[in-house]
Coordinates of C-alpha atoms in Angstrom, one line a residue:
M1 CA 0.0 0.0 0.1
I2 CA 1.0 3.6 -0.5
V3 CA 0.5 5.4 2.9
V4 CA 0.9 8.9 3.8
I5 CA 1.2 9.9 7.5
T6 CA 1.1 13.5 8.7
G7 CA 2.8 14.3 12.0
A8 CA 5.3 11.2 11.3
S9 CA 8.3 12.8 12.9
S10 CA 7.2 11.7 16.4
G11 CA 4.7 10.0 18.8
I12 CA 1.7 8.1 17.2
G13 CA 2.8 9.1 13.7
F14 CA 6.3 8.1 13.8
A15 CA 5.3 4.7 15.5
A16 CA 2.7 4.3 12.8
A17 CA 5.1 4.9 10.0
Q18 CA 7.9 2.6 11.5
A19 CA 5.2 -0.3 11.7
L20 CA 3.8 0.1 8.3
T21 CA 7.3 0.2 6.8
E22 CA 8.3 -2.8 8.6
L23 CA 5.3 -4.6 7.1
G24 CA 6.5 -3.6 3.6
H25 CA 4.4 -0.7 2.8
K26 CA 5.6 2.3 1.0
V27 CA 5.2 5.0 3.5
Y28 CA 5.6 8.9 3.3
G29 CA 5.9 11.0 6.3
V30 CA 4.9 14.6 6.2
S31 CA 5.8 16.8 9.2
R32 CA 7.3 20.2 9.9
S33 CA 10.7 18.6 11.2
L34 CA 12.1 15.3 9.9
A35 CA 12.7 12.3 12.2
P36 CA 16.5 11.4 11.9
A37 CA 17.5 8.2 10.2
A38 CA 13.9 7.2 9.2
A39 CA 13.4 4.2 7.2
W40 CA 10.6 5.9 5.3
E41 CA 10.7 8.9 3.0
Q42 CA 9.8 12.1 4.5
F43 CA 8.5 15.5 3.3
A44 CA 9.2 18.8 5.3
A45 CA 5.7 20.3 5.3
D46 CA 3.6 22.0 7.4
V47 CA -0.2 21.0 7.4
T48 CA -1.4 24.6 7.4
D49 CA 0.7 25.3 4.4
L50 CA -1.7 24.5 1.4
A51 CA 0.9 25.0 -1.2
E52 CA 3.4 22.6 0.4
L53 CA 0.8 20.1 1.1
A54 CA -0.3 20.3 -2.6
R55 CA 3.2 19.6 -3.7
V56 CA 3.7 16.8 -1.6
V57 CA 0.5 14.8 -2.5
E58 CA 1.2 15.8 -6.3
S59 CA 4.8 14.3 -6.0
I60 CA 3.4 11.0 -4.5
T61 CA 0.6 10.5 -7.0
Q62 CA 3.1 11.2 -9.7
R63 CA 5.3 8.2 -8.5
H64 CA 2.6 5.8 -7.7
G65 CA -0.7 6.8 -9.3
V66 CA -2.6 6.2 -6.0
I67 CA -2.8 7.0 -2.5
D68 CA -4.3 4.0 -0.6
V69 CA -4.0 5.1 3.1
L70 CA -4.1 8.6 4.6
I71 CA -3.4 8.6 8.3
A72 CA -3.7 12.1 9.8
C73 CA -1.7 12.2 13.2
A74 CA -0.5 15.8 13.0
G75 CA -1.6 17.8 16.0
V76 CA -1.0 20.4 18.6
G77 CA -2.1 20.7 22.2
L78 CA -3.2 23.7 24.3
A79 CA -4.1 24.0 27.9
S80 CA -6.0 27.3 28.1
P81 CA -9.0 28.7 30.0
S82 CA -12.2 28.5 27.7
D83 CA -12.3 32.4 27.5
G84 CA -8.8 32.5 26.2
G85 CA -7.4 34.0 29.5
G86 CA -7.0 37.3 27.8
E87 CA -3.8 38.5 26.3
G88 CA -4.7 37.3 22.9
N89 CA -4.5 33.8 23.8
L90 CA -7.4 33.1 21.3
D91 CA -4.8 33.4 18.7
A92 CA -3.3 30.3 19.9
A93 CA -6.7 28.5 19.7
R94 CA -7.1 29.5 16.1
R95 CA -3.6 28.0 15.3
L96 CA -4.7 25.0 17.1
F97 CA -7.7 24.5 14.9
D98 CA -5.7 25.2 11.8
V99 CA -3.4 22.2 12.5
N100 CA -5.8 19.8 14.2
F101 CA -8.8 20.2 11.9
F102 CA -8.3 22.4 8.9
G103 CA -4.9 20.7 8.3
V104 CA -6.6 17.3 8.4
A105 CA -9.2 18.8 6.1
E106 CA -6.9 20.0 3.6
M107 CA -5.0 16.6 3.4
V108 CA -8.4 15.0 2.8
R109 CA -9.3 17.6 0.2
L110 CA -6.1 16.5 -1.8
C111 CA -6.3 12.8 -1.2
L112 CA -10.0 11.9 -1.2
P113 CA -10.7 12.8 -5.1
R114 CA -7.8 10.5 -5.8
M115 CA -9.2 7.6 -3.8
K116 CA -12.5 8.3 -5.5
Q117 CA -11.1 8.0 -8.9
A118 CA -9.4 4.7 -7.7
E119 CA -12.6 3.5 -6.0
K120 CA -10.8 2.4 -2.9
G121 CA -8.9 3.9 0.0
S122 CA -8.7 4.4 3.8
I123 CA -8.6 7.6 6.0
I124 CA -7.8 7.2 9.6
L125 CA -8.0 10.4 11.6
I126 CA -6.5 10.4 15.2
S127 CA -9.0 12.1 17.3
S128 CA -9.2 11.7 21.2
M129 CA -11.5 10.6 24.1
A130 CA -11.4 14.4 24.9
G131 CA -13.7 14.8 21.8
V132 CA -16.1 12.7 24.0
F133 CA -15.3 13.9 27.3
P134 CA -14.4 17.5 26.8
L135 CA -12.1 18.5 29.6
P136 CA -11.7 21.7 31.5
Y137 CA -9.0 24.0 30.5
Q138 CA -8.6 21.9 27.3
A139 CA -11.8 23.1 25.6
F140 CA -10.3 24.1 22.3
Y141 CA -8.2 21.0 22.1
S142 CA -11.3 18.9 23.0
V143 CA -13.7 20.6 20.4
S144 CA -11.0 20.2 17.7
K145 CA -11.1 16.6 18.4
A146 CA -14.9 16.4 18.6
A147 CA -14.9 18.0 15.3
L148 CA -12.8 15.4 13.8
C149 CA -15.5 12.7 15.1
A150 CA -18.0 14.6 13.5
Y151 CA -16.1 15.1 10.2
A152 CA -15.5 11.4 9.9
A153 CA -19.2 10.6 10.3
A154 CA -19.8 13.0 7.6
L155 CA -17.1 11.8 5.2
T156 CA -18.3 8.2 5.7
A157 CA -21.6 8.8 4.3
E158 CA -20.0 10.6 1.2
A159 CA -17.0 8.1 0.7
Q160 CA -18.7 4.9 1.1
P161 CA -20.2 4.6 -2.4
F162 CA -16.5 4.8 -3.8
G163 CA -15.3 1.9 -1.7
I164 CA -13.5 4.3 0.8
H165 CA -13.4 3.7 4.5
I166 CA -13.1 6.6 7.3
T167 CA -12.3 6.0 10.8
A168 CA -11.5 8.3 13.8
L169 CA -9.7 6.8 16.3
M170 CA -10.0 8.1 19.9
P171 CA -7.2 7.1 22.3
G172 CA -7.0 8.4 25.8
G173 CA -3.7 9.4 27.4
V174 CA -0.9 8.2 25.2
R175 CA 2.9 8.3 26.1
T176 CA 4.4 10.5 23.6
P177 CA 6.4 13.9 23.2
F178 CA 3.1 15.6 22.7
T179 CA 2.6 16.1 26.5
D180 CA 5.7 18.4 27.0
K181 CA 5.0 20.4 23.8
R182 CA 1.4 21.4 24.9
Q183 CA 1.2 25.1 25.0
K184 CA 0.3 26.6 28.6
Y185 CA -0.1 29.8 30.4
E186 CA 1.7 29.4 33.7
N187 CA 1.3 32.9 34.6
L188 CA -2.6 32.1 34.8
F189 CA -2.1 29.0 37.5
D190 CA -2.6 31.4 40.3
N191 CA -5.1 33.6 38.8
P192 CA -8.4 33.4 41.0
C193 CA -10.5 33.8 37.8
Y194 CA -9.3 30.3 36.8
P195 CA -9.7 27.9 39.8
G196 CA -8.4 24.4 38.9
Y197 CA -6.3 25.5 35.8
E198 CA -3.0 24.0 37.4
K199 CA -4.7 21.0 38.7
A200 CA -6.3 20.3 35.3
Y201 CA -2.9 20.7 33.5
T202 CA -1.1 18.4 35.9
A203 CA -3.8 15.7 36.0
I204 CA -4.0 15.7 32.2
S205 CA 0.0 15.5 31.7
R206 CA 0.1 12.7 34.4
E207 CA -2.6 10.8 32.6
E208 CA -0.7 10.9 29.4
R209 CA 2.8 10.1 31.1
T210 CA 1.3 7.0 32.6
G211 CA -0.9 6.1 29.6
M212 CA -0.8 3.6 26.8
P213 CA 2.3 3.5 24.5
A214 CA 2.1 4.7 20.9
E215 CA 2.2 1.2 19.7
Q216 CA -1.1 0.4 21.2
V217 CA -2.7 3.1 19.0
V218 CA -0.8 1.7 15.9
A219 CA -2.2 -1.8 16.7
A220 CA -5.6 -0.3 16.3
I221 CA -4.7 1.4 13.2
L222 CA -3.5 -1.8 11.8
R223 CA -6.7 -3.6 12.9
V224 CA -8.8 -0.9 10.9
L225 CA -6.8 -1.4 7.9
K226 CA -7.5 -5.0 7.9
Q227 CA -11.3 -4.8 8.6
K228 CA -13.5 -5.1 5.6
K229 CA -16.1 -2.8 7.4
P230 CA -14.2 -0.8 9.9
P231 CA -16.0 1.4 12.5
T232 CA -16.4 5.2 11.7
L233 CA -15.6 5.9 15.6
K234 CA -13.2 3.7 17.6
A235 CA -12.1 4.2 21.0
V236 CA -8.6 2.8 21.9
G237 CA -7.9 0.9 25.0
G238 CA -10.3 -1.3 26.9
K239 CA -10.7 1.4 29.8
Y240 CA -11.6 4.0 27.2
R241 CA -14.1 1.9 25.3
F242 CA -15.8 1.3 28.6
M243 CA -15.8 5.0 29.2
R244 CA -17.3 5.8 25.9
L245 CA -19.9 3.3 26.6
L246 CA -20.7 5.0 30.1
R247 CA -20.9 8.3 28.2
R248 CA -23.7 7.2 26.2
V249 CA -25.8 6.1 29.2
M250 CA -24.8 8.5 32.0
P251 CA -26.8 11.5 32.9
E252 CA -24.8 14.8 31.7
G253 CA -24.8 16.0 35.2
M254 CA -22.9 12.8 36.5
V255 CA -20.6 13.1 33.5
Q256 CA -19.6 16.7 34.5
K257 CA -19.3 15.8 38.2
I258 CA -16.8 13.3 37.2
I259 CA -14.7 15.2 35.2
R260 CA -14.8 18.2 37.8
K261 CA -13.6 15.8 40.4
K262 CA -10.9 14.3 38.4
Y263 CA -9.6 17.6 36.7
S264 CA -10.4 20.8 38.2
S265 CA -12.1 20.8 41.8

């Protein structure tokens, strides 16, 4: 298969590129920085740069004629009050959406027509359980991941007639460099307008540092690629599959109480 992976320089994207290369697939990594000594071909491109993305996809298509799989892993994190915390912090939220959602949509815009022409293909979007359980002081990140779930559901209805499968994977805490790269505003930790901000940031970071390895998410990716009828939305990890089930049946008030107790109160 010809596989394109965004965010392939570290974390889930790197682990996916490594695993698929070892399985004999032709993998192309797309990321702002290049992974040293990678066994797959890499393109240095920012997912918010439309001209760069078009150049990458055109280059791959010219070589192979098709793109069989798109795995969208590129993403950024932001721990911020839901009102932005002042000081122009909503600019960071806009940047987050440019990467986490519109960067995905641009790659789909470039790859999906080629898949339709070939009448086959798979698109896997790395969402998050935060899209199902929106977290305090991670509102913008949570919403961007919820948007990917909705996007996958809408894409599924459009792509299925062409034999193309769409899946949004929703892992919980994953041990990757993503945690330490998350943007935050430490100057607001002691601000009485944002009680619980520091606790929420600490709790989320701890959950990731003690969470599942990236390889567990990759195993879910490989299972999806083998399935004839993969699910549109899929939680990763037994605990998180159970949590998603609970989310469907628990009253909203109880959900909010649990989230506040764990992350902010």
